[in-house]
Coordinates of C-alpha atoms in Angstrom, one line a residue:
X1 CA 1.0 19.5 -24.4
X2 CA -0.7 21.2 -27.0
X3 CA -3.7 20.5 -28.8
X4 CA -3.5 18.7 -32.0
X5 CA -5.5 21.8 -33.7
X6 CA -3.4 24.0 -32.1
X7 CA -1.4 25.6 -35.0
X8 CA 1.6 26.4 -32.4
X9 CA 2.4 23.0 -32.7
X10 CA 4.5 23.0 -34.8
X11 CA 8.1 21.7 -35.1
X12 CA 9.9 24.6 -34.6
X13 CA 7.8 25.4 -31.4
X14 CA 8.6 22.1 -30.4
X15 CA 12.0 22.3 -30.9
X16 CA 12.6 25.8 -29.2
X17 CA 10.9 24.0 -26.0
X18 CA 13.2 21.0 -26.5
X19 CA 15.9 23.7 -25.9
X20 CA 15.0 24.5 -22.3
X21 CA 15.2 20.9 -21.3
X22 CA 18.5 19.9 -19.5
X23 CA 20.4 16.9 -21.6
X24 CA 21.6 13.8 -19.8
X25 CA 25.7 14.9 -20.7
X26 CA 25.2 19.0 -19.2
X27 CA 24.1 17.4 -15.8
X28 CA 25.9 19.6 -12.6
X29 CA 26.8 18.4 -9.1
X30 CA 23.0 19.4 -7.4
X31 CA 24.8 21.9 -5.0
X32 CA 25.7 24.0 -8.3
X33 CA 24.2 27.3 -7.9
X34 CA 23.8 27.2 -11.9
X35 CA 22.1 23.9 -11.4
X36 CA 19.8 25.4 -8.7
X37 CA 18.5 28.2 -11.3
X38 CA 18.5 26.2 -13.9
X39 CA 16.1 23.6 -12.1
X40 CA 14.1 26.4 -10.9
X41 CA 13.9 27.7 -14.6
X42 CA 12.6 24.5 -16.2
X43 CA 9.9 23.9 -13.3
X44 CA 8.3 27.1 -14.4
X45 CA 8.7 26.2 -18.1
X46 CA 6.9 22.9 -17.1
X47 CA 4.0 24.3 -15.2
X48 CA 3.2 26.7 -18.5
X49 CA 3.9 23.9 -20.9
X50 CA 0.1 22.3 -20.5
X51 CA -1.0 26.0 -21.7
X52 CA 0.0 26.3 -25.3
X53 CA -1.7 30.2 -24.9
X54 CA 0.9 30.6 -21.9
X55 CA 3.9 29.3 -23.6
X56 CA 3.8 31.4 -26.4
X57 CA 3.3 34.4 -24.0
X58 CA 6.7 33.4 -22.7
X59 CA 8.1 33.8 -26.7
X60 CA 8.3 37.1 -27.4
X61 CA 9.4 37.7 -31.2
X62 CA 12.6 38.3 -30.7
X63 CA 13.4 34.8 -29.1
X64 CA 10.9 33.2 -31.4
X65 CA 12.8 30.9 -34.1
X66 CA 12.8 32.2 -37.7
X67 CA 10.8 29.2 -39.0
X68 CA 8.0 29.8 -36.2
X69 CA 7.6 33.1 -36.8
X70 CA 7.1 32.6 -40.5
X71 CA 4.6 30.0 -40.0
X72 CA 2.5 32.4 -37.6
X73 CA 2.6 35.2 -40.7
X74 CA 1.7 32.3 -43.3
X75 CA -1.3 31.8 -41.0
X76 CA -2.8 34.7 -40.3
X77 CA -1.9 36.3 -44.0
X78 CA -4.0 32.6 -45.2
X79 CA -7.2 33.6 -42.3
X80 CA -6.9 37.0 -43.9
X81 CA -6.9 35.7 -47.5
X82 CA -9.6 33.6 -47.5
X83 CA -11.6 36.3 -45.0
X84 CA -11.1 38.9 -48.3
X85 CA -12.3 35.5 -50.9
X86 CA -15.1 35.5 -48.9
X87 CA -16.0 39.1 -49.1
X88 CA -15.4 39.4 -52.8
X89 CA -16.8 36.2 -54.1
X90 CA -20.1 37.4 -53.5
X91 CA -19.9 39.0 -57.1
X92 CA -18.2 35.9 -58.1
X93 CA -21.2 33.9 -56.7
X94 CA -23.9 35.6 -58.3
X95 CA -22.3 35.0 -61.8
X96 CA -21.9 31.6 -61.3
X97 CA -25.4 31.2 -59.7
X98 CA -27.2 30.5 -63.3
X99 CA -25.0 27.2 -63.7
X100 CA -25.1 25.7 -60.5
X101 CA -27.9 23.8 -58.9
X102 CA -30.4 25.5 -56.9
X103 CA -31.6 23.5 -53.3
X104 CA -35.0 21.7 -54.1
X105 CA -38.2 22.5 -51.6
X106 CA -39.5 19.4 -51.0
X107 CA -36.9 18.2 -49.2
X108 CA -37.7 16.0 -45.8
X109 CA -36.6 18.1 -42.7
X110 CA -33.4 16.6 -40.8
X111 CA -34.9 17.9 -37.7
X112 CA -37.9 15.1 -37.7
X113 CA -38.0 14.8 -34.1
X114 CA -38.7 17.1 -30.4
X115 CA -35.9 17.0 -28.4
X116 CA -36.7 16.5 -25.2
X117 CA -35.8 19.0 -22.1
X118 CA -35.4 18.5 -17.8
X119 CA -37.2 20.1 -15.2
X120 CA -35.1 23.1 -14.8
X121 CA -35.2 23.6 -18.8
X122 CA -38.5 23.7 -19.5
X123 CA -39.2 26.0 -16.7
X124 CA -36.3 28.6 -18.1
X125 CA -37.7 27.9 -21.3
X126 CA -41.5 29.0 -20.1
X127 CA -40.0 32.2 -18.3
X128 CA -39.3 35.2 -20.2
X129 CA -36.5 37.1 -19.5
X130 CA -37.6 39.5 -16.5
X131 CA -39.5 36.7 -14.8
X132 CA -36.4 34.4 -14.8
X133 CA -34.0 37.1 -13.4
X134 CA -36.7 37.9 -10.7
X135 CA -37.5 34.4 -9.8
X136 CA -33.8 34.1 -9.3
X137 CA -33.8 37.0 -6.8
X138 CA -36.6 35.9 -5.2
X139 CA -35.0 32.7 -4.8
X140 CA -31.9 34.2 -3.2
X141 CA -33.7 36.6 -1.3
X142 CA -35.9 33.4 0.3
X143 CA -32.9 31.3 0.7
X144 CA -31.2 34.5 2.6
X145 CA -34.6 35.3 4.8
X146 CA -35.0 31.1 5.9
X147 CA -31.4 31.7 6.9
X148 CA -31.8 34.5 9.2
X149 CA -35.1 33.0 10.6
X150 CA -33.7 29.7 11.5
X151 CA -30.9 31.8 13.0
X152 CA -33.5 34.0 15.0
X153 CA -34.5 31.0 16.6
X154 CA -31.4 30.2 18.5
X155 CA -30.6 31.0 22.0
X156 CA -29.7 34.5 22.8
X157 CA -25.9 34.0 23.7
X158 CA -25.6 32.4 19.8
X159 CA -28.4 34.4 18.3
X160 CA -26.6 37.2 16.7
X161 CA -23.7 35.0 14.6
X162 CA -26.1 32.5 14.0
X163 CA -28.4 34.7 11.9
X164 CA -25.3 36.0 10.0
X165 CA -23.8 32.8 9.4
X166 CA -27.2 30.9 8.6
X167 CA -27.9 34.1 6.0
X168 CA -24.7 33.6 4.8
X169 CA -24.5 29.7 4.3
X170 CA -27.9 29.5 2.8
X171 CA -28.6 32.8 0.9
X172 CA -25.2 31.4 -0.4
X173 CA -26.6 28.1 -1.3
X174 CA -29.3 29.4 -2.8
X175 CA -27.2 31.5 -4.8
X176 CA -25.4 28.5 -6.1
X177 CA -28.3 26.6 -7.0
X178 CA -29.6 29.9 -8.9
X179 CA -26.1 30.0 -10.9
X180 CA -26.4 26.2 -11.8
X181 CA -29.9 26.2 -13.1
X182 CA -29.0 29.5 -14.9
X183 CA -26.3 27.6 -16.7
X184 CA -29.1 25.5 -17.8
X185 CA -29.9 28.3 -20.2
X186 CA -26.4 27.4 -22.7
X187 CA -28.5 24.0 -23.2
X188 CA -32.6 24.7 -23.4
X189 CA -31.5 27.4 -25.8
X190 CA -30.2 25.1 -28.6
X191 CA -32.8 22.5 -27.6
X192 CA -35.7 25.5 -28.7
X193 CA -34.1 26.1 -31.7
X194 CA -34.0 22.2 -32.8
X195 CA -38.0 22.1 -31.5
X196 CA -38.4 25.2 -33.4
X197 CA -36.2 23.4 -36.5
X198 CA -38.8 20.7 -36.1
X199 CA -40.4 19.8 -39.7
X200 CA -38.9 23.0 -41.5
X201 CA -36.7 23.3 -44.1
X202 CA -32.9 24.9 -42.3
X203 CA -32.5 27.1 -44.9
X204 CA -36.2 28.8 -44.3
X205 CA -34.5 29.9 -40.8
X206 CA -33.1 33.3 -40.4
X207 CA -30.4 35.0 -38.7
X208 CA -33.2 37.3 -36.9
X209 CA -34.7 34.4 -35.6
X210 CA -32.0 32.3 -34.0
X211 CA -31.0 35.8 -32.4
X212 CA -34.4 36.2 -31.2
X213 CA -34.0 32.4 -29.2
X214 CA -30.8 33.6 -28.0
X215 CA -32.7 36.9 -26.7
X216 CA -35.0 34.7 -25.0
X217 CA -32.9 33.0 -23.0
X218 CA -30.4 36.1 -22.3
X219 CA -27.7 34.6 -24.9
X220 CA -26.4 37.7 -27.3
X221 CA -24.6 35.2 -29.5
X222 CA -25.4 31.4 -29.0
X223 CA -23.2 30.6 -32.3
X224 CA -20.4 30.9 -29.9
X225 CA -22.1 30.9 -26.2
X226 CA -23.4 27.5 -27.1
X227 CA -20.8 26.6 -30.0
X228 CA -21.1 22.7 -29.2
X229 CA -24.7 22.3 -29.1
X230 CA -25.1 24.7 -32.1
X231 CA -22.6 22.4 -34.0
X232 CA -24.5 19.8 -33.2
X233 CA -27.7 21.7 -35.3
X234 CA -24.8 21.9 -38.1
X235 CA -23.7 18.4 -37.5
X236 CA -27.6 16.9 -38.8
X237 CA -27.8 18.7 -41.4
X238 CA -24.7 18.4 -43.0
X239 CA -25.0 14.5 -42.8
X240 CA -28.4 15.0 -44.3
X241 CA -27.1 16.8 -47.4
X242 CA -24.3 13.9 -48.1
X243 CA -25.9 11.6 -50.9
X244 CA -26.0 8.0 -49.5
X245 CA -24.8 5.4 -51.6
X246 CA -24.4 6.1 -55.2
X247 CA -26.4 9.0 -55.3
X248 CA -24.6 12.1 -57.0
X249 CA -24.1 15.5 -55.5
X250 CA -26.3 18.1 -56.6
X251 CA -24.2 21.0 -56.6
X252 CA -26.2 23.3 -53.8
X253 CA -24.8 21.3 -50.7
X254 CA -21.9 23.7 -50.2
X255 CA -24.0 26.8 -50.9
X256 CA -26.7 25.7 -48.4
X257 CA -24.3 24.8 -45.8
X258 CA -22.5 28.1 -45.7
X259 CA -25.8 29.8 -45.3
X260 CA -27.1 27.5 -42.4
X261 CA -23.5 28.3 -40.5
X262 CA -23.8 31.7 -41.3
X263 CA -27.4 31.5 -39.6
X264 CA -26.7 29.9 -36.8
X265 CA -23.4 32.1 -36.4
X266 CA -20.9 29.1 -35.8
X267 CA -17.3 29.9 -36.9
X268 CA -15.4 27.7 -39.4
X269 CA -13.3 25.9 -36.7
X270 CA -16.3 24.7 -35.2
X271 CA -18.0 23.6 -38.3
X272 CA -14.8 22.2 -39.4
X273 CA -15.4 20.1 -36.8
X274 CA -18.6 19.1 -37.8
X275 CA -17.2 18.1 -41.2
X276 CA -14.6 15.5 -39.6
X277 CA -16.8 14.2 -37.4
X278 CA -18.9 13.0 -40.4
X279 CA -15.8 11.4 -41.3
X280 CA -15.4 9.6 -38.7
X281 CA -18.8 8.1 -38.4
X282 CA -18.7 7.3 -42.2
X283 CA -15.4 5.8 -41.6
X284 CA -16.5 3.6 -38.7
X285 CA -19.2 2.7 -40.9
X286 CA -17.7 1.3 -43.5
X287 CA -15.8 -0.8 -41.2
X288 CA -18.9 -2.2 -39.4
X289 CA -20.1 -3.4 -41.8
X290 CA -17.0 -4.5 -43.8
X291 CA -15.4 -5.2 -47.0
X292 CA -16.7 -8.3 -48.3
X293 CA -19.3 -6.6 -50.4
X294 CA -17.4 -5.0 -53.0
X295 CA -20.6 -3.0 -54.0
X296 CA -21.7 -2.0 -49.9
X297 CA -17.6 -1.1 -50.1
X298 CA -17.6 1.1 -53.1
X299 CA -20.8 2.7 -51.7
X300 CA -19.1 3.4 -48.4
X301 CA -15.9 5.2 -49.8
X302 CA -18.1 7.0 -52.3
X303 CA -19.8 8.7 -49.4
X304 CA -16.7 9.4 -48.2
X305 CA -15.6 11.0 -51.3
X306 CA -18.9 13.5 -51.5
X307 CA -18.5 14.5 -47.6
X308 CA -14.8 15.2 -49.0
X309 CA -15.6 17.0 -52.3
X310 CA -18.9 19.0 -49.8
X311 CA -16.1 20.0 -47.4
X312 CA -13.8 21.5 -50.0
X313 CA -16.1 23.5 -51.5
X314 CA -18.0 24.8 -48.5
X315 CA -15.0 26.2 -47.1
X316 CA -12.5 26.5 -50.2
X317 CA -10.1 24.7 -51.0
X318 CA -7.0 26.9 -49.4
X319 CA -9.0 26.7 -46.2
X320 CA -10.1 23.2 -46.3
X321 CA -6.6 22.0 -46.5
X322 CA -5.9 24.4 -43.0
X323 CA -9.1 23.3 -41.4
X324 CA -9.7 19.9 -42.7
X325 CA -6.9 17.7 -42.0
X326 CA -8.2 14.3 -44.0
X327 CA -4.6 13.0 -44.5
X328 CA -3.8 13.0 -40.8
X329 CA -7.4 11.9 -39.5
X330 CA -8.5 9.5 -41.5
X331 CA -4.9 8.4 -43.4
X332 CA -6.2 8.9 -47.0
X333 CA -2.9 10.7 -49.2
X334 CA -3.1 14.2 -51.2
X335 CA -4.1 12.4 -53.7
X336 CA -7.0 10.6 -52.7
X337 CA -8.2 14.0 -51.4
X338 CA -7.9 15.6 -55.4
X339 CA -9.3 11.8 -56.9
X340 CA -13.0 12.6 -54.5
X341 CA -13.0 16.1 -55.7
X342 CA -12.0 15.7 -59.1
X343 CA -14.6 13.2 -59.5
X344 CA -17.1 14.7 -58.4
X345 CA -16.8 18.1 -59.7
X346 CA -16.1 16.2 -63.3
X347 CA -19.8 14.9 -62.8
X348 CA -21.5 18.0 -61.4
X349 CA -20.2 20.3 -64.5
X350 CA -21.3 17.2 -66.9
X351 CA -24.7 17.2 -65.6
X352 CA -25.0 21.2 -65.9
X353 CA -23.4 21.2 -69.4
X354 CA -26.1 18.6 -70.5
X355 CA -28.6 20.1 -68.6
X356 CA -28.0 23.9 -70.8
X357 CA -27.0 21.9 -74.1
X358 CA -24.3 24.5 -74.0
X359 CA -22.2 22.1 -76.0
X360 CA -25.1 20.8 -78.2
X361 CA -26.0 24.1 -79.5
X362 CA -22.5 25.6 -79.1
X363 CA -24.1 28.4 -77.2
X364 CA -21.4 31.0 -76.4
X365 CA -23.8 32.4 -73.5
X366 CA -24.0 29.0 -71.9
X367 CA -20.6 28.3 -72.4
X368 CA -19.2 31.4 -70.9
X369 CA -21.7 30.6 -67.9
X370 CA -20.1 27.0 -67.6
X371 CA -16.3 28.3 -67.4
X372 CA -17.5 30.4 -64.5
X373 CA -19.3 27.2 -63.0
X374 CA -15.7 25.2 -64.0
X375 CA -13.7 27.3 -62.0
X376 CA -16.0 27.7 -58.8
X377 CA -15.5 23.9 -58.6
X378 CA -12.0 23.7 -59.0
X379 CA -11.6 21.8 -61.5
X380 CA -8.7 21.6 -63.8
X381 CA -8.9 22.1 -67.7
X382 CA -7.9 18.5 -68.6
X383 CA -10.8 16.9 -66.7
X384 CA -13.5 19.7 -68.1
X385 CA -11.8 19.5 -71.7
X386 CA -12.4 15.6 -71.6
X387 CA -16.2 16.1 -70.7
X388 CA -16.4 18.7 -73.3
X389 CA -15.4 16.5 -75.9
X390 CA -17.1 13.8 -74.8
X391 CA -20.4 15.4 -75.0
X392 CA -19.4 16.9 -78.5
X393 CA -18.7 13.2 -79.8
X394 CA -21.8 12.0 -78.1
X395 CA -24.1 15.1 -80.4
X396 CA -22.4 13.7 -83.5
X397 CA -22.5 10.2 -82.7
X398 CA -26.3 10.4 -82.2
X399 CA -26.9 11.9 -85.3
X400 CA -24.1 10.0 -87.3
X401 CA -26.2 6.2 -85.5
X402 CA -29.4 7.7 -86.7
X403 CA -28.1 8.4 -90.2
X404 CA -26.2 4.7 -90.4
X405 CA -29.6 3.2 -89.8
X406 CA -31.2 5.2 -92.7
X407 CA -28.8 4.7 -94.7
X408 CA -29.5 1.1 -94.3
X409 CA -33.0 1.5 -95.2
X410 CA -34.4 -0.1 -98.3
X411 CA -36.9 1.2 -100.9
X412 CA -39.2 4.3 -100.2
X413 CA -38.0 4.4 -96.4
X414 CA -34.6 4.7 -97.3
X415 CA -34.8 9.0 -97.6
X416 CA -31.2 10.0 -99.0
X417 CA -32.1 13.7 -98.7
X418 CA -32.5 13.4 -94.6
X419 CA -29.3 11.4 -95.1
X420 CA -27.2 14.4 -96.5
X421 CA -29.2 16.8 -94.3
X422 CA -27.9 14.6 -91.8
X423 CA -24.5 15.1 -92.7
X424 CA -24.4 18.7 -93.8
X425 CA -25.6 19.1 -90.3
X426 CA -22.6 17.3 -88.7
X427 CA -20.1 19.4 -90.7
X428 CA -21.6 22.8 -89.6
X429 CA -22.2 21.8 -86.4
X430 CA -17.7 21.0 -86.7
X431 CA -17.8 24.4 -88.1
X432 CA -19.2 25.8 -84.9
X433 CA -16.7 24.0 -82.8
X434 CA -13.8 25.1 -84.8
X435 CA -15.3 29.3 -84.0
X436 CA -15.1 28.7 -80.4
X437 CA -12.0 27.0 -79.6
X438 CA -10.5 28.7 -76.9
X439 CA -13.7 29.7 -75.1
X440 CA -13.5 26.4 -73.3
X441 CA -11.2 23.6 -72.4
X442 CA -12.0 20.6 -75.3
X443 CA -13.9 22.8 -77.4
X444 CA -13.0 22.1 -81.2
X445 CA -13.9 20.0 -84.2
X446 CA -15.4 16.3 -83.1
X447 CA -13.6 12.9 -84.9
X448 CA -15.1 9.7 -84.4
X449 CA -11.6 7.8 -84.7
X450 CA -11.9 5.1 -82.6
X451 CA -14.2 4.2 -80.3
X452 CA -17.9 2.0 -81.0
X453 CA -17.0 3.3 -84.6
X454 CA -14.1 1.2 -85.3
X455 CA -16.5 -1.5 -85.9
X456 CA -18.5 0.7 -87.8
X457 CA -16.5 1.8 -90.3
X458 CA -18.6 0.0 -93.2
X459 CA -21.1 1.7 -92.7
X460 CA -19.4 5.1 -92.3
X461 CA -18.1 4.3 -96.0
X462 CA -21.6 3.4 -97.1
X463 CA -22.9 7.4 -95.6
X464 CA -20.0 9.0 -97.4
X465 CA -20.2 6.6 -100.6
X466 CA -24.5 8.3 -100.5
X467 CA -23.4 11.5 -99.6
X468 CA -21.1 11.3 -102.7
X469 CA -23.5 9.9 -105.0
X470 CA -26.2 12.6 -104.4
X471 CA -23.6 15.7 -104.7
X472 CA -23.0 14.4 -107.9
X473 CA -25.9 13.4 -109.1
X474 CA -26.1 16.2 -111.9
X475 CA -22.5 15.0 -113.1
X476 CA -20.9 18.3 -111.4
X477 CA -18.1 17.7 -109.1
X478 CA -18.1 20.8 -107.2
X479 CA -15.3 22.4 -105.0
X480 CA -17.5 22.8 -102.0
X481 CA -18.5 19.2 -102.5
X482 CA -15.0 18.3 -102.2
X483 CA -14.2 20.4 -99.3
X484 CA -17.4 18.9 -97.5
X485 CA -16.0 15.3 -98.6
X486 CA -12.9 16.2 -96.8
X487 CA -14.1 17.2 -93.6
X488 CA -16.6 14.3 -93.9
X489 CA -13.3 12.0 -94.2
X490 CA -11.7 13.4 -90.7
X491 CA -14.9 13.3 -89.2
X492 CA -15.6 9.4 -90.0
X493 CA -12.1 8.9 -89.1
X494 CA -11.3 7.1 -92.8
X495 CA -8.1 7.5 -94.4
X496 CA -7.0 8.6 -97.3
X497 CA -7.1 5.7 -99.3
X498 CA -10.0 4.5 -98.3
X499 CA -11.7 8.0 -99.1
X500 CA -10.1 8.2 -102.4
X501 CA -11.4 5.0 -103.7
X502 CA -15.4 5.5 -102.9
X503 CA -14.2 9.6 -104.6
X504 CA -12.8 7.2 -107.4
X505 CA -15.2 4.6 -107.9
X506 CA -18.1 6.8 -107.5
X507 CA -17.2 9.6 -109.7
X508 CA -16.2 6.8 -112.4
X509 CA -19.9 5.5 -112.4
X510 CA -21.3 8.7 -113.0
X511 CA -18.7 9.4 -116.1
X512 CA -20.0 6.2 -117.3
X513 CA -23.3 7.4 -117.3
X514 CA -22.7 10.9 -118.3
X515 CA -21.4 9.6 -121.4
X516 CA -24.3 7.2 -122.1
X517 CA -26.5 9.7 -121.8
X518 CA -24.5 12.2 -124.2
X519 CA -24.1 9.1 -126.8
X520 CA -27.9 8.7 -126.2
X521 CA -28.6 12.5 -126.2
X522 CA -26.3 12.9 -129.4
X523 CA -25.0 16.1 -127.3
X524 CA -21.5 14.2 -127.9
X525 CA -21.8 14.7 -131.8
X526 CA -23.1 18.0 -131.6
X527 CA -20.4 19.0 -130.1
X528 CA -17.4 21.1 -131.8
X529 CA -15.1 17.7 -131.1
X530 CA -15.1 14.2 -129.7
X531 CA -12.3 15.3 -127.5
X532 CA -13.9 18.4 -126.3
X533 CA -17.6 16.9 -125.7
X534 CA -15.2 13.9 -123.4
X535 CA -13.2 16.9 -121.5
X536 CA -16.7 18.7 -121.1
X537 CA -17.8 15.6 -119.4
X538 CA -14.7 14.9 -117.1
X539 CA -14.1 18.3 -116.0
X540 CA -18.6 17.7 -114.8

């Protein structure tokens, strides 16, 4: 039976095997010579079927079924695919490299401890090459020369097959023992390189140097001579680099893992492995120690979620879903799988776009430099338009709470010119916004419709109601002042009405005093009319 990684498995395979089996109703007499070869034939299908290399020997492409040979060209075109992504997203990488997060230095070492070696390792592991390989002749040479000694020593009639068998027998023992204690090499290799691991930081190690271990020890390439104890390097320090409890993701994990694998020269199927066995010990985890805590619980599958989010972007997410089987492991649904990654890319692009103040300052060069960093994560426009907007209406809001409470002021402290500064600065700032829609998803003008504001709307009314006064406080209602009052209006969220009203009441008062002071002034009788001097005054 097949492997459950094997990607042969699949159910056409299984159905084409199905074929060769004899049903219960096409059952002939046993002295059928039909039934002879056709017994014969499924006995030789049954010996291969353990070998799932074997049975598809047997299926050349000819007798392969349609759907099976479609999902073997899928395959390879998808390991092709993603080889190619690799290749070119170097480029890719490097543009995207000013956004994303950059692995600290001061990190603790995951490799805090020696691990410990046998007898026979240490001494392979004190050898150098040409000493081992001649202490192993030496040893089969002395196992051969006791051989034929002990054989010399026998009586004459036996002498002669004695010293050949005895030679034999124990320069063949010896032999044996030399082959078993070389194996020994597949495992003090990897044990070196942890020792050597020991207090440094894994992505300070180099390609040159895990090659040099492997030279030590006669391994060309231990990434796949020693594949399980070189996943096993893998294996701590990708459990190192998932955030434990709430913590966040930084952003590097995915980057630092693909160069650590790429160093110690493990392929993705075995590092894939890696990745779900850090599921499963998370998994058992959270069920040791339970679900009563709803906090401990929300920890647990948060972990979960960052090993998740890790995995998909250290391998992509075409890959991951071909080498990372989550739904069938660990019985989490697609989208569970999208929820972890969403979430966390959602919170790795807010902390970069805070971080630049790309949004703040409506840089274009910082903004540009985001997109790149949105689409390296995967994530969809929606969920990067709704941060983008959220940090906009958090800008405004700060300065629009800092204007309410000077607005509120009283006397000397209450300074209405840093209140329409205030203000002017919120509309250009919409202004910006407005020029560069389109360069990123949620870019545009910023409304603070509902929201902490709703309760706020007072004193919204009492900041537009100042802003009013002081543009016209030289009795001049200008066109750019009502154009500002406008975009003021959709920026507060007010209505119509509501706007109209303080435009009506306020612009009343300063008739009223415009005409006072005219009256006062005795501008009014100077002038060529009554009627005139009035229109003078309401058209300010």
């Amino acid at each position: 039976r097949p492997d459950d990684g094997d990607a042969s498995a699949t159910s056409a395979t299984r159905a084409h095997d199905a074929s060769f089996e004899p049903s219960a109703t096409d059952r002939r007499p046993r002295d059928s010579p039909k039934t002879a070869r056709r017994d014969a034939f499924v006995k030789r299908i049954a010996r291969h079927r353990s070998c799932a290399r074997a049975r598809r020997a047997m299926m050349t492409t000819a007798t392969r079924r349609p759907a099976t040979t479609a999902r073997w060209t899928a395959t390879r075109d998808l390991v092709k695919k993603n080889s190619l992504r690799r290749t070119r997203g170097r480029a890719y990488a490097a543009r995207v490299r000013a956004s994303a997060p950059e692995p600290p230095t001061d990190r603790a070492s995951p490799f805090g401890f020696e691990r410990e070696m046998d007898a026979v390792e240490k001494q392979i592991a004190a050898l150098p090459t040409a000493a081992r390989l001649g202490a192993y002749g030496a040893l089969v040479a002395l196992g051969a020369g006791l051989g034929n000694a002990v054989g010399s020593a026998m009586p004459a009639n036996v002498r002669g097959g004695a010293k050949a068998a005895l030679t034999a027998v124990v320069g063949g023992g010896a032999a044996y023992g030399v082959s078993v204690a070389d194996k020994k090499r597949f495992t003090a290799a990897p044990k070196s390189l942890w020792n050597s691991l020991q207090g440094r930081d894994p992505l300070s190690v180099t390609a040159e140097e895990v090659n040099a271990m492997g030279a030590k020890f006669g391994i060309a390439n231990m990434g796949q001579s020693c594949a399980t104890a070189m996943t096993e390097l893998y294996d701590v320090y990708l459990m190192s680099l998932v955030p434990q409890g709430l913590d966040p993701v930084q952003g590097w994990e995915a980057a630092a893992l693909a160069q650590f694998r790429q160093t110690l020269g493990i392929d993705d199927a075995s590092a894939a492995q890696a990745h779900l066995e850090a599921g499963r010990r998370l998994f058992r985890k959270r069920i040791e120690l339970g679900s009563t805590d709803k906090e401990t619980d929300l920890e647990s599958r948060k972990e979960f979620q960052k090993l998740v989010f890790i995995s998909t972007q250290t391998f992509g997410e075409e890959q991951a879903r071909f080498l990372l089987p989550w739904k069938r492991v660990f019985r989490v649904s697609d989208a569970q799988v999208d929820l972890a990654n969403r979430d966390n890319a959602s919170q790795l692009l807010r902390t970069s776009l805070s971080k630049s103040n790309a949004i703040a300052n409506v840089d274009a060069a910082a903004i540009a430099s985001a997109a790149d960093y949105k689409a390296s994560l995967n994530l969809d426009d929606d969920a990067a338009g709704e941060i983008a907007q959220d940090l906009a209406t958090a800008h405004v809001a700060g300065i629009v709470n800092g204007t309410i409470t000077l607005n509120k002021e009283r006397g000397s402290a209450r300074d209405v010119g840093t209140i329409c500064k205030n203000v002017e600065q919120v509309l250009a700032y919409n202004v910006k916004l407005e020029g560069a829609q389109g360069s990123f998803p949620g870019v545009g003008p910023v409304t603070l419709f509902g929201g902490e504001f709703d309760s706020k709307m007072t004193e919204l009314k009492d900041v537009f109601r100042t802003y009013l006064e002081e543009g016209i406080k030289g009795y001049s209602f200008s066109a750019a002042l009502n154009d500002n009052l406008g975009k003021l209006r959709l920026v507060f969220g007010m209505g119509n009405k509501e706007a109209d009203d303080i435009i009506l009441a306020s612009t009343t008062a300063s008739y009223r005093l415009a005409l006072r002071d005219a009256v006062k002034s005795g501008s009014l009788d100077n002038a060529e009319s009554p009627a005139k001097g009035l229109q003078g005054l309401c058209e300010g």
